[in-house]
Amino acid sequence: ETGVTQSPTHLIKTRGQQVTLRCSSQSGHNTVSWYQQALGQGPQFIFQYYREEENGRGNFPPRFSGLQFPNYSSELNVNALELDDSALYLCASSLGGASYNEQFFGPGTRLTVL
Amino acid sequence: AQSVTQPDIHITVSEGASLELRCNYSYGATPYLFWYVQSPGQGLQLLLKYFSGDTLVQGIKGFEAEFKRSQSSFNLRKPSVHWSDAAEYFCAVASSGTYKYIFGTGTRLKVLA
């Protein structure tokens, strides 16, 4: 059984650029949630995708967008990057979108915005 | 609004000593509660969870946590800490009607040999 994988591991961008982060969910899981973890903080919920539809969203601006594909892998896109977007981005997969479904986290993508 | 407070940013214990990490939550109904551990360069690993029933929950790696509704707390404990337990620990809360987890700011554990 393959766990949750994310790519790339690290990424450096400049202000104003756009970035795409990728997540492959654990085998059999149909739900992906994305979190932003700033340095010294806990993860903050960005949004969740369930069966290719956005299932809920946290307090993030529209320049944070996502996709989920038929194989349930997912992308997080961030437009017009700002310095404060520098963070570890975590994705988590689960079987179902309810909070009682255990979320399995990937190792994260470290994004640095200069 | 739901929130989670982890009052201790850093904790240092000696190997073999007992450990308690504090977590307080704010939520109107009975929450779902979780403890995760994050090692450097790693994602989050679930240690244990509480949904309902017995308020003392056993998890992996010898950890346990106790849900105390009257104190709005869900403290994590381990009777004897190992050097490999050094990591960052996060408490999280969710409700039955939502899909998102709300995390605390974490407690970084250092273990002295």
JSON list of C-alpha atoms in Angstrom, two decimals, chain A residues 2-6 23-26 29 31-37 42-48 88-94 99 101-109, chain B residues 34-38 41-47 90-92 99-103:
[
{"chain": "A", "resi": 2, "resn": "THR", "atom": "CA", "xyz": [1.49, 3.33, -1.09]},
{"chain": "A", "resi": 3, "resn": "GLY", "atom": "CA", "xyz": [1.15, 6.24, 1.28]},
{"chain": "A", "resi": 4, "resn": "VAL", "atom": "CA", "xyz": [0.48, 9.87, 0.45]},
{"chain": "A", "resi": 5, "resn": "THR", "atom": "CA", "xyz": [3.15, 11.43, -1.71]},
{"chain": "A", "resi": 6, "resn": "GLN", "atom": "CA", "xyz": [3.75, 15.06, -2.59]},
{"chain": "A", "resi": 23, "resn": "CYS", "atom": "CA", "xyz": [-0.44, 15.23, -4.17]},
{"chain": "A", "resi": 24, "resn": "SER", "atom": "CA", "xyz": [-1.06, 11.53, -4.77]},
{"chain": "A", "resi": 25, "resn": "SER", "atom": "CA", "xyz": [-3.52, 10.10, -2.32]},
{"chain": "A", "resi": 26, "resn": "GLN", "atom": "CA", "xyz": [-3.23, 6.79, -0.56]},
{"chain": "A", "resi": 29, "resn": "HIS", "atom": "CA", "xyz": [-8.84, 7.11, -0.77]},
{"chain": "A", "resi": 31, "resn": "THR", "atom": "CA", "xyz": [-10.76, 12.64, -0.51]},
{"chain": "A", "resi": 32, "resn": "VAL", "atom": "CA", "xyz": [-7.86, 15.06, -0.34]},
{"chain": "A", "resi": 33, "resn": "SER", "atom": "CA", "xyz": [-7.47, 17.95, 2.07]},
{"chain": "A", "resi": 34, "resn": "TRP", "atom": "CA", "xyz": [-4.82, 20.65, 1.80]},
{"chain": "A", "resi": 35, "resn": "TYR", "atom": "CA", "xyz": [-3.25, 22.52, 4.70]},
{"chain": "A", "resi": 36, "resn": "GLN", "atom": "CA", "xyz": [-0.78, 25.39, 5.00]},
{"chain": "A", "resi": 37, "resn": "GLN", "atom": "CA", "xyz": [1.70, 25.22, 7.87]},
{"chain": "A", "resi": 42, "resn": "GLY", "atom": "CA", "xyz": [-0.03, 24.43, 13.27]},
{"chain": "A", "resi": 43, "resn": "PRO", "atom": "CA", "xyz": [-1.51, 23.42, 9.92]},
{"chain": "A", "resi": 44, "resn": "GLN", "atom": "CA", "xyz": [-4.38, 25.57, 8.66]},
{"chain": "A", "resi": 45, "resn": "PHE", "atom": "CA", "xyz": [-7.10, 24.08, 6.48]},
{"chain": "A", "resi": 46, "resn": "ILE", "atom": "CA", "xyz": [-7.18, 25.41, 2.92]},
{"chain": "A", "resi": 47, "resn": "PHE", "atom": "CA", "xyz": [-9.78, 23.23, 1.23]},
{"chain": "A", "resi": 48, "resn": "GLN", "atom": "CA", "xyz": [-10.94, 19.68, 0.67]},
{"chain": "A", "resi": 88, "resn": "LEU", "atom": "CA", "xyz": [4.99, 23.90, 4.32]},
{"chain": "A", "resi": 89, "resn": "TYR", "atom": "CA", "xyz": [2.00, 22.71, 2.33]},
{"chain": "A", "resi": 90, "resn": "LEU", "atom": "CA", "xyz": [0.56, 19.42, 3.47]},
{"chain": "A", "resi": 91, "resn": "CYS", "atom": "CA", "xyz": [-1.98, 17.26, 1.79]},
{"chain": "A", "resi": 92, "resn": "ALA", "atom": "CA", "xyz": [-3.94, 14.54, 3.52]},
{"chain": "A", "resi": 93, "resn": "SER", "atom": "CA", "xyz": [-6.03, 11.81, 2.01]},
{"chain": "A", "resi": 94, "resn": "SER", "atom": "CA", "xyz": [-8.94, 9.95, 3.54]},
{"chain": "A", "resi": 99, "resn": "SER", "atom": "CA", "xyz": [-14.12, 14.49, 10.06]},
{"chain": "A", "resi": 101, "resn": "ASN", "atom": "CA", "xyz": [-12.45, 9.61, 8.53]},
{"chain": "A", "resi": 102, "resn": "GLU", "atom": "CA", "xyz": [-8.78, 9.43, 9.47]},
{"chain": "A", "resi": 103, "resn": "GLN", "atom": "CA", "xyz": [-6.61, 11.74, 7.42]},
{"chain": "A", "resi": 104, "resn": "PHE", "atom": "CA", "xyz": [-3.24, 10.41, 6.30]},
{"chain": "A", "resi": 105, "resn": "PHE", "atom": "CA", "xyz": [-0.70, 13.14, 5.69]},
{"chain": "A", "resi": 106, "resn": "GLY", "atom": "CA", "xyz": [2.05, 13.39, 3.13]},
{"chain": "A", "resi": 107, "resn": "PRO", "atom": "CA", "xyz": [5.54, 14.76, 3.92]},
{"chain": "A", "resi": 108, "resn": "GLY", "atom": "CA", "xyz": [4.70, 18.18, 2.53]},
{"chain": "A", "resi": 109, "resn": "THR", "atom": "CA", "xyz": [6.12, 20.64, 0.01]},
{"chain": "B", "resi": 34, "resn": "PHE", "atom": "CA", "xyz": [-6.83, 14.11, 17.77]},
{"chain": "B", "resi": 35, "resn": "TRP", "atom": "CA", "xyz": [-3.14, 14.09, 18.61]},
{"chain": "B", "resi": 36, "resn": "TYR", "atom": "CA", "xyz": [-0.59, 14.07, 15.79]},
{"chain": "B", "resi": 37, "resn": "VAL", "atom": "CA", "xyz": [3.20, 13.90, 15.85]},
{"chain": "B", "resi": 38, "resn": "GLN", "atom": "CA", "xyz": [5.49, 15.52, 13.30]},
{"chain": "B", "resi": 41, "resn": "GLY", "atom": "CA", "xyz": [10.93, 16.66, 7.37]},
{"chain": "B", "resi": 42, "resn": "GLN", "atom": "CA", "xyz": [7.96, 14.38, 7.88]},
{"chain": "B", "resi": 43, "resn": "GLY", "atom": "CA", "xyz": [4.22, 14.72, 7.59]},
{"chain": "B", "resi": 44, "resn": "LEU", "atom": "CA", "xyz": [1.85, 14.32, 10.48]},
{"chain": "B", "resi": 45, "resn": "GLN", "atom": "CA", "xyz": [1.26, 10.90, 12.00]},
{"chain": "B", "resi": 46, "resn": "LEU", "atom": "CA", "xyz": [-1.87, 10.18, 14.00]},
{"chain": "B", "resi": 47, "resn": "LEU", "atom": "CA", "xyz": [-1.13, 9.06, 17.56]},
{"chain": "B", "resi": 90, "resn": "PHE", "atom": "CA", "xyz": [-0.15, 18.81, 17.54]},
{"chain": "B", "resi": 91, "resn": "CYS", "atom": "CA", "xyz": [-3.59, 18.61, 19.05]},
{"chain": "B", "resi": 92, "resn": "ALA", "atom": "CA", "xyz": [-6.53, 19.00, 16.66]},
{"chain": "B", "resi": 99, "resn": "TYR", "atom": "CA", "xyz": [-14.66, 18.19, 7.28]},
{"chain": "B", "resi": 100, "resn": "LYS", "atom": "CA", "xyz": [-11.80, 20.33, 8.51]},
{"chain": "B", "resi": 101, "resn": "TYR", "atom": "CA", "xyz": [-9.45, 19.87, 11.38]},
{"chain": "B", "resi": 102, "resn": "ILE", "atom": "CA", "xyz": [-8.38, 22.83, 13.51]},
{"chain": "B", "resi": 103, "resn": "PHE", "atom": "CA", "xyz": [-4.88, 22.44, 14.84]}
]
